[in-house]
Tab-separated table of N, CA, C and O in Angstrom:
chain	number	residue	atom	x	y	z
A	235	MET	N	-27.928	13.157	-52.509
A	235	MET	CA	-26.793	13.447	-51.656
A	235	MET	C	-26.353	14.892	-51.753
A	235	MET	O	-25.659	15.381	-50.892
A	236	ALA	N	-26.769	15.631	-52.796
A	236	ALA	CA	-26.367	17.032	-52.916
A	236	ALA	C	-27.016	17.870	-51.831
A	236	ALA	O	-26.440	18.833	-51.349
A	237	GLY	N	-28.219	17.489	-51.396
A	237	GLY	CA	-28.896	18.218	-50.339
A	237	GLY	C	-28.150	18.159	-49.015
A	237	GLY	O	-28.106	19.111	-48.259
A	238	GLU	N	-27.547	17.018	-48.729
A	238	GLU	CA	-26.800	16.888	-47.483
A	238	GLU	C	-25.581	17.786	-47.466
A	238	GLU	O	-25.247	18.374	-46.450
A	239	GLY	N	-24.895	17.911	-48.606
A	239	GLY	CA	-23.725	18.783	-48.672
A	239	GLY	C	-24.109	20.231	-48.515
A	239	GLY	O	-23.401	21.006	-47.868
A	240	GLY	N	-25.253	20.634	-49.099
A	240	GLY	CA	-25.715	22.005	-48.968
A	240	GLY	C	-26.093	22.335	-47.539
A	240	GLY	O	-25.790	23.401	-47.030
A	241	ALA	N	-26.765	21.413	-46.887
A	241	ALA	CA	-27.140	21.628	-45.496
A	241	ALA	C	-25.907	21.695	-44.615
A	241	ALA	O	-25.830	22.492	-43.685
A	242	SER	N	-24.911	20.889	-44.938
A	242	SER	CA	-23.686	20.910	-44.152
A	242	SER	C	-22.958	22.236	-44.324
A	242	SER	O	-22.455	22.796	-43.349
A	243	ALA	N	-22.902	22.748	-45.560
A	243	ALA	CA	-22.237	24.031	-45.802
A	243	ALA	C	-22.970	25.155	-45.089
A	243	ALA	O	-22.343	26.053	-44.519
A	244	ALA	N	-24.305	25.102	-45.116
A	244	ALA	CA	-25.072	26.129	-44.406
A	244	ALA	C	-24.834	26.049	-42.904
A	244	ALA	O	-24.746	27.074	-42.222
A	245	SER	N	-24.709	24.832	-42.398
A	245	SER	CA	-24.440	24.669	-40.967
A	245	SER	C	-23.070	25.226	-40.587
A	245	SER	O	-22.910	25.850	-39.536
A	246	ILE	N	-22.102	25.002	-41.477
A	246	ILE	CA	-20.756	25.522	-41.205
A	246	ILE	C	-20.760	27.046	-41.221
A	246	ILE	O	-20.151	27.701	-40.364
A	247	LYS	N	-21.472	27.641	-42.192
A	247	LYS	CA	-21.553	29.103	-42.238
A	247	LYS	C	-22.264	29.659	-41.011
A	247	LYS	O	-21.860	30.685	-40.453
A	248	ALA	N	-23.319	28.979	-40.574
A	248	ALA	CA	-24.025	29.435	-39.373
A	248	ALA	C	-23.131	29.334	-38.149
A	248	ALA	O	-23.092	30.250	-37.316
A	249	ALA	N	-22.407	28.237	-38.031
A	249	ALA	CA	-21.500	28.073	-36.894
A	249	ALA	C	-20.389	29.117	-36.932
A	249	ALA	O	-19.995	29.651	-35.893
A	250	ALA	N	-19.884	29.431	-38.140
A	250	ALA	CA	-18.843	30.458	-38.262
A	250	ALA	C	-19.384	31.823	-37.860
A	250	ALA	O	-18.693	32.600	-37.196
A	251	ALA	N	-20.625	32.121	-38.258
A	251	ALA	CA	-21.217	33.411	-37.892
A	251	ALA	C	-21.429	33.507	-36.386
A	251	ALA	O	-21.157	34.547	-35.771
A	252	ILE	N	-21.891	32.431	-35.778
A	252	ILE	CA	-22.069	32.434	-34.319
A	252	ILE	C	-20.719	32.556	-33.627
A	252	ILE	O	-20.559	33.311	-32.667
A	253	GLY	N	-19.731	31.840	-34.128
A	253	GLY	CA	-18.392	31.927	-33.543
A	253	GLY	C	-17.795	33.316	-33.679
A	253	GLY	O	-17.155	33.817	-32.756
A	254	ALA	N	-18.016	33.943	-34.831
A	254	ALA	CA	-17.513	35.306	-35.028
A	254	ALA	C	-18.192	36.272	-34.061
A	254	ALA	O	-17.531	37.135	-33.470
A	255	GLY	N	-19.487	36.123	-33.891
A	255	GLY	CA	-20.196	36.981	-32.949
A	255	GLY	C	-19.703	36.797	-31.524
A	255	GLY	O	-19.518	37.764	-30.784
A	256	LEU	N	-19.497	35.549	-31.141
A	256	LEU	CA	-18.986	35.283	-29.798
A	256	LEU	C	-17.565	35.820	-29.631
A	256	LEU	O	-17.222	36.377	-28.578
A	257	ALA	N	-16.733	35.658	-30.666
A	257	ALA	CA	-15.334	36.100	-30.568
A	257	ALA	C	-15.252	37.604	-30.352
A	257	ALA	O	-14.550	38.074	-29.433
A	258	ILE	N	-15.957	38.373	-31.148
A	258	ILE	CA	-15.865	39.831	-30.991
A	258	ILE	C	-16.623	40.286	-29.762
A	258	ILE	O	-16.201	41.235	-29.085
A	259	GLY	N	-17.723	39.613	-29.422
A	259	GLY	CA	-18.482	40.011	-28.240
A	259	GLY	C	-17.696	39.810	-26.958
A	259	GLY	O	-17.578	40.720	-26.128
A	260	VAL	N	-17.139	38.630	-26.803
A	260	VAL	CA	-16.372	38.341	-25.591
A	260	VAL	C	-15.077	39.143	-25.580
A	260	VAL	O	-14.662	39.673	-24.535
A	261	GLY	N	-14.445	39.263	-26.759
A	261	GLY	CA	-13.202	40.028	-26.833
A	261	GLY	C	-13.401	41.493	-26.497
A	261	GLY	O	-12.612	42.088	-25.758
A	262	ALA	N	-14.450	42.087	-27.023
A	262	ALA	CA	-14.713	43.504	-26.748
A	262	ALA	C	-15.147	43.716	-25.308
A	262	ALA	O	-14.749	44.698	-24.676
A	263	ALA	N	-15.939	42.807	-24.776
A	263	ALA	CA	-16.372	42.947	-23.380
A	263	ALA	C	-15.182	42.827	-22.433
A	263	ALA	O	-15.050	43.613	-21.483
A	264	GLY	N	-14.317	41.874	-22.695
A	264	GLY	CA	-13.131	41.721	-21.852
A	264	GLY	C	-12.217	42.924	-21.927
A	264	GLY	O	-11.685	43.389	-20.907
A	265	ALA	N	-12.026	43.441	-23.123
A	265	ALA	CA	-11.182	44.623	-23.277
A	265	ALA	C	-11.812	45.832	-22.590
A	265	ALA	O	-11.111	46.624	-21.951
A	266	GLY	N	-13.113	45.974	-22.704
A	266	GLY	CA	-13.787	47.089	-22.049
A	266	GLY	C	-13.672	47.027	-20.540
A	266	GLY	O	-13.410	48.039	-19.877
A	267	ILE	N	-13.858	45.839	-19.999
A	267	ILE	CA	-13.738	45.673	-18.542
A	267	ILE	C	-12.295	45.939	-18.104
A	267	ILE	O	-12.043	46.629	-17.110
A	268	GLY	N	-11.344	45.428	-18.868
A	268	GLY	CA	-9.937	45.640	-18.541
A	268	GLY	C	-9.539	47.101	-18.596
A	268	GLY	O	-8.816	47.594	-17.719
A	269	GLN	N	-10.006	47.808	-19.602
A	269	GLN	CA	-9.685	49.227	-19.699
A	269	GLN	C	-10.335	50.011	-18.561
A	269	GLN	O	-9.728	50.921	-18.009
A	270	GLY	N	-11.546	49.650	-18.221
A	270	GLY	CA	-12.213	50.330	-17.111
A	270	GLY	C	-11.474	50.134	-15.798
A	270	GLY	O	-11.287	51.085	-15.028
A	271	LEU	N	-11.046	48.915	-15.552
A	271	LEU	CA	-10.299	48.649	-14.320
A	271	LEU	C	-8.953	49.364	-14.323
A	271	LEU	O	-8.504	49.874	-13.287
A	272	GLY	N	-8.305	49.412	-15.488
A	272	GLY	CA	-7.032	50.125	-15.588
A	272	GLY	C	-7.191	51.608	-15.329
A	272	GLY	O	-6.389	52.232	-14.606
A	273	LEU	N	-8.209	52.195	-15.912
A	273	LEU	CA	-8.474	53.620	-15.684
A	273	LEU	C	-8.827	53.893	-14.228
A	273	LEU	O	-8.394	54.890	-13.650
A	274	GLN	N	-9.613	53.007	-13.643
A	274	GLN	CA	-9.984	53.180	-12.231
A	274	GLN	C	-8.738	53.163	-11.347
A	274	GLN	O	-8.561	54.021	-10.482
A	275	GLY	N	-7.874	52.201	-11.571
A	275	GLY	CA	-6.666	52.108	-10.760
A	275	GLY	C	-5.768	53.317	-10.930
A	275	GLY	O	-5.193	53.836	-9.962
A	276	THR	N	-5.657	53.787	-12.167
A	276	THR	CA	-4.808	54.954	-12.407
A	276	THR	C	-5.389	56.199	-11.748
A	276	THR	O	-4.651	56.990	-11.138
A	277	GLN	N	-6.676	56.395	-11.859
A	277	GLN	CA	-7.292	57.576	-11.257
A	277	GLN	C	-7.176	57.544	-9.736
A	277	GLN	O	-6.929	58.578	-9.103
A	278	GLU	N	-7.321	56.369	-9.147
A	278	GLU	CA	-7.153	56.265	-7.697
A	278	GLU	C	-5.714	56.558	-7.287
A	278	GLU	O	-5.464	57.238	-6.288
A	279	ALA	N	-4.761	56.074	-8.071
A	279	ALA	CA	-3.356	56.317	-7.759
A	279	ALA	C	-3.008	57.793	-7.916
A	279	ALA	O	-2.254	58.353	-7.103
A	280	ILE	N	-3.542	58.450	-8.934
A	280	ILE	CA	-3.290	59.886	-9.119
A	280	ILE	C	-3.922	60.681	-7.983
A	280	ILE	O	-3.344	61.664	-7.503
A	281	ALA	N	-5.088	60.264	-7.524
A	281	ALA	CA	-5.739	60.960	-6.417
A	281	ALA	C	-4.924	60.829	-5.135
A	281	ALA	O	-4.856	61.760	-4.338
A	282	ARG	N	-4.279	59.682	-4.931
A	282	ARG	CA	-3.460	59.492	-3.733
A	282	ARG	C	-2.125	60.211	-3.831
A	282	ARG	O	-1.594	60.704	-2.849
A	283	ASN	N	-1.536	60.239	-5.045
A	283	ASN	CA	-0.213	60.831	-5.233
A	283	ASN	C	-0.212	61.674	-6.504
A	283	ASN	O	0.217	61.201	-7.565
A	284	PRO	N	-0.662	62.912	-6.423
A	284	PRO	CA	-0.761	63.734	-7.628
A	284	PRO	C	0.591	64.012	-8.283
A	284	PRO	O	0.674	64.277	-9.488
A	285	GLY	N	1.675	63.946	-7.536
A	285	GLY	CA	3.000	64.208	-8.104
A	285	GLY	C	3.432	63.160	-9.108
A	285	GLY	O	4.280	63.429	-9.970
A	286	ALA	N	2.892	61.975	-9.034
A	286	ALA	CA	3.262	60.896	-9.954
A	286	ALA	C	2.305	60.786	-11.134
A	286	ALA	O	2.314	59.785	-11.849
A	287	ALA	N	1.517	61.813	-11.353
A	287	ALA	CA	0.499	61.744	-12.409
A	287	ALA	C	1.098	61.535	-13.793
A	287	ALA	O	0.553	60.778	-14.606
A	288	GLY	N	2.218	62.170	-14.075
A	288	GLY	CA	2.828	62.035	-15.408
A	288	GLY	C	3.246	60.605	-15.706
A	288	GLY	O	2.951	60.063	-16.770
A	289	ARG	N	3.960	59.991	-14.751
A	289	ARG	CA	4.402	58.599	-14.960
A	289	ARG	C	3.220	57.646	-15.009
A	289	ARG	O	3.190	56.707	-15.802
A	290	LEU	N	2.239	57.876	-14.152
A	290	LEU	CA	1.073	56.993	-14.132
A	290	LEU	C	0.281	57.090	-15.435
A	290	LEU	O	-0.196	56.081	-15.960
A	291	THR	N	0.164	58.301	-15.943
A	291	THR	CA	-0.581	58.477	-17.197
A	291	THR	C	0.116	57.782	-18.352
A	291	THR	O	-0.530	57.135	-19.177
A	292	THR	N	1.432	57.884	-18.402
A	292	THR	CA	2.177	57.210	-19.471
A	292	THR	C	1.987	55.701	-19.395
A	292	THR	O	1.708	55.045	-20.406
A	293	ASN	N	2.142	55.158	-18.195
A	293	ASN	CA	1.951	53.712	-18.042
A	293	ASN	C	0.521	53.290	-18.344
A	293	ASN	O	0.276	52.215	-18.894
A	294	MET	N	-0.442	54.159	-17.998
A	294	MET	CA	-1.842	53.841	-18.283
A	294	MET	C	-2.071	53.758	-19.798
A	294	MET	O	-2.743	52.840	-20.289
A	295	PHE	N	-1.505	54.711	-20.535
A	295	PHE	CA	-1.709	54.687	-21.982
A	295	PHE	C	-1.075	53.455	-22.620
A	295	PHE	O	-1.635	52.867	-23.544
A	296	ILE	N	0.082	53.046	-22.124
A	296	ILE	CA	0.713	51.830	-22.650
A	296	ILE	C	-0.170	50.614	-22.349
A	296	ILE	O	-0.404	49.762	-23.212
A	297	GLY	N	-0.685	50.553	-21.145
A	297	GLY	CA	-1.566	49.448	-20.777
A	297	GLY	C	-2.843	49.432	-21.591
A	297	GLY	O	-3.304	48.371	-22.038
A	298	LEU	N	-3.418	50.613	-21.807
A	298	LEU	CA	-4.646	50.677	-22.602
A	298	LEU	C	-4.395	50.253	-24.045
A	298	LEU	O	-5.244	49.600	-24.666
A	299	ALA	N	-3.233	50.606	-24.574
A	299	ALA	CA	-2.914	50.199	-25.947
A	299	ALA	C	-2.782	48.685	-26.051
A	299	ALA	O	-3.244	48.069	-27.029
A	300	LEU	N	-2.159	48.077	-25.050
A	300	LEU	CA	-2.018	46.619	-25.064
A	300	LEU	C	-3.376	45.936	-24.936
A	300	LEU	O	-3.643	44.928	-25.599
A	301	ILE	N	-4.240	46.488	-24.090
A	301	ILE	CA	-5.577	45.906	-23.942
A	301	ILE	C	-6.368	46.075	-25.238
A	301	ILE	O	-7.081	45.167	-25.679
A	302	GLU	N	-6.233	47.235	-25.868
A	302	GLU	CA	-6.952	47.474	-27.114
A	302	GLU	C	-6.470	46.521	-28.212
A	302	GLU	O	-7.252	46.122	-29.080
A	303	ALA	N	-5.197	46.150	-28.160
A	303	ALA	CA	-4.677	45.195	-29.141
A	303	ALA	C	-5.410	43.859	-29.030
A	303	ALA	O	-5.656	43.200	-30.052
A	304	LEU	N	-5.782	43.474	-27.828
A	304	LEU	CA	-6.522	42.223	-27.658
A	304	LEU	C	-7.886	42.301	-28.333
A	304	LEU	O	-8.349	41.329	-28.939
A	305	ALA	N	-8.534	43.454	-28.234
A	305	ALA	CA	-9.830	43.622	-28.907
A	305	ALA	C	-9.655	43.581	-30.423
A	305	ALA	O	-10.496	43.026	-31.136
A	306	ILE	N	-8.562	44.129	-30.907
A	306	ILE	CA	-8.303	44.097	-32.354
A	306	ILE	C	-8.040	42.662	-32.804
A	306	ILE	O	-8.479	42.250	-33.881
A	307	TYR	N	-7.327	41.894	-31.992
A	307	TYR	CA	-7.110	40.478	-32.327
A	307	TYR	C	-8.444	39.735	-32.396
A	307	TYR	O	-8.652	38.893	-33.272
A	308	ALA	N	-9.346	40.033	-31.471
A	308	ALA	CA	-10.668	39.393	-31.496
A	308	ALA	C	-11.422	39.775	-32.762
A	308	ALA	O	-12.090	38.935	-33.371
A	309	LEU	N	-11.306	41.026	-33.173
A	309	LEU	CA	-11.946	41.465	-34.406
A	309	LEU	C	-11.365	40.734	-35.612
A	309	LEU	O	-12.099	40.295	-36.506
A	310	VAL	N	-10.053	40.572	-35.645
A	310	VAL	CA	-9.407	39.874	-36.761
A	310	VAL	C	-9.880	38.420	-36.819
A	310	VAL	O	-10.182	37.892	-37.898
A	311	ILE	N	-9.972	37.781	-35.670
A	311	ILE	CA	-10.446	36.398	-35.638
A	311	ILE	C	-11.884	36.316	-36.115
A	311	ILE	O	-12.250	35.415	-36.886
A	312	ALA	N	-12.708	37.268	-35.699
A	312	ALA	CA	-14.103	37.276	-36.146
A	312	ALA	C	-14.186	37.464	-37.662
A	312	ALA	O	-14.975	36.793	-38.337
A	313	LEU	N	-13.380	38.365	-38.204
A	313	LEU	CA	-13.395	38.591	-39.649
A	313	LEU	C	-12.901	37.361	-40.407
A	313	LEU	O	-13.423	37.028	-41.473
A	314	ILE	N	-11.896	36.694	-39.866
A	314	ILE	CA	-11.407	35.462	-40.497
A	314	ILE	C	-12.510	34.412	-40.504
A	314	ILE	O	-12.739	33.741	-41.522
A	315	LEU	N	-13.202	34.278	-39.390
A	315	LEU	CA	-14.289	33.296	-39.333
A	315	LEU	C	-15.389	33.625	-40.335
A	315	LEU	O	-15.971	32.728	-40.948
A	316	LEU	N	-15.679	34.915	-40.503
A	316	LEU	CA	-16.754	35.301	-41.412
A	316	LEU	C	-16.381	35.119	-42.872
A	316	LEU	O	-17.206	34.708	-43.692
A	317	PHE	N	-15.144	35.435	-43.223
A	317	PHE	CA	-14.791	35.462	-44.642
A	317	PHE	C	-14.070	34.216	-45.126
A	317	PHE	O	-13.927	34.022	-46.326
A	318	VAL	N	-13.590	33.368	-44.248
A	318	VAL	CA	-12.922	32.144	-44.688
A	318	VAL	C	-13.935	31.025	-44.874
A	318	VAL	O	-13.839	30.246	-45.819
A	319	PHE	N	-14.928	30.977	-43.991
A	319	PHE	CA	-15.902	29.879	-44.091
A	319	PHE	C	-17.111	30.312	-44.878
A	319	PHE	O	-17.567	31.336	-44.944
């Protein structure tokens, strides 16, 4: 019966590693796409109205920081999955 417990623990570690990879992969891809779309929208808005560039840039940086926080949360979840299991 000790062999079954060892195989089960190895399966849990493998599942945790796959889950960690998926968590950071999907989290980083989503954040990257979101930041790209945010930058695109800001650049288009600045091109249409150059006088509002200062306000748009400030709002863009706040938005990018919030999006980046999501990627950091995904990294934290991946690290928890790797080191807890």
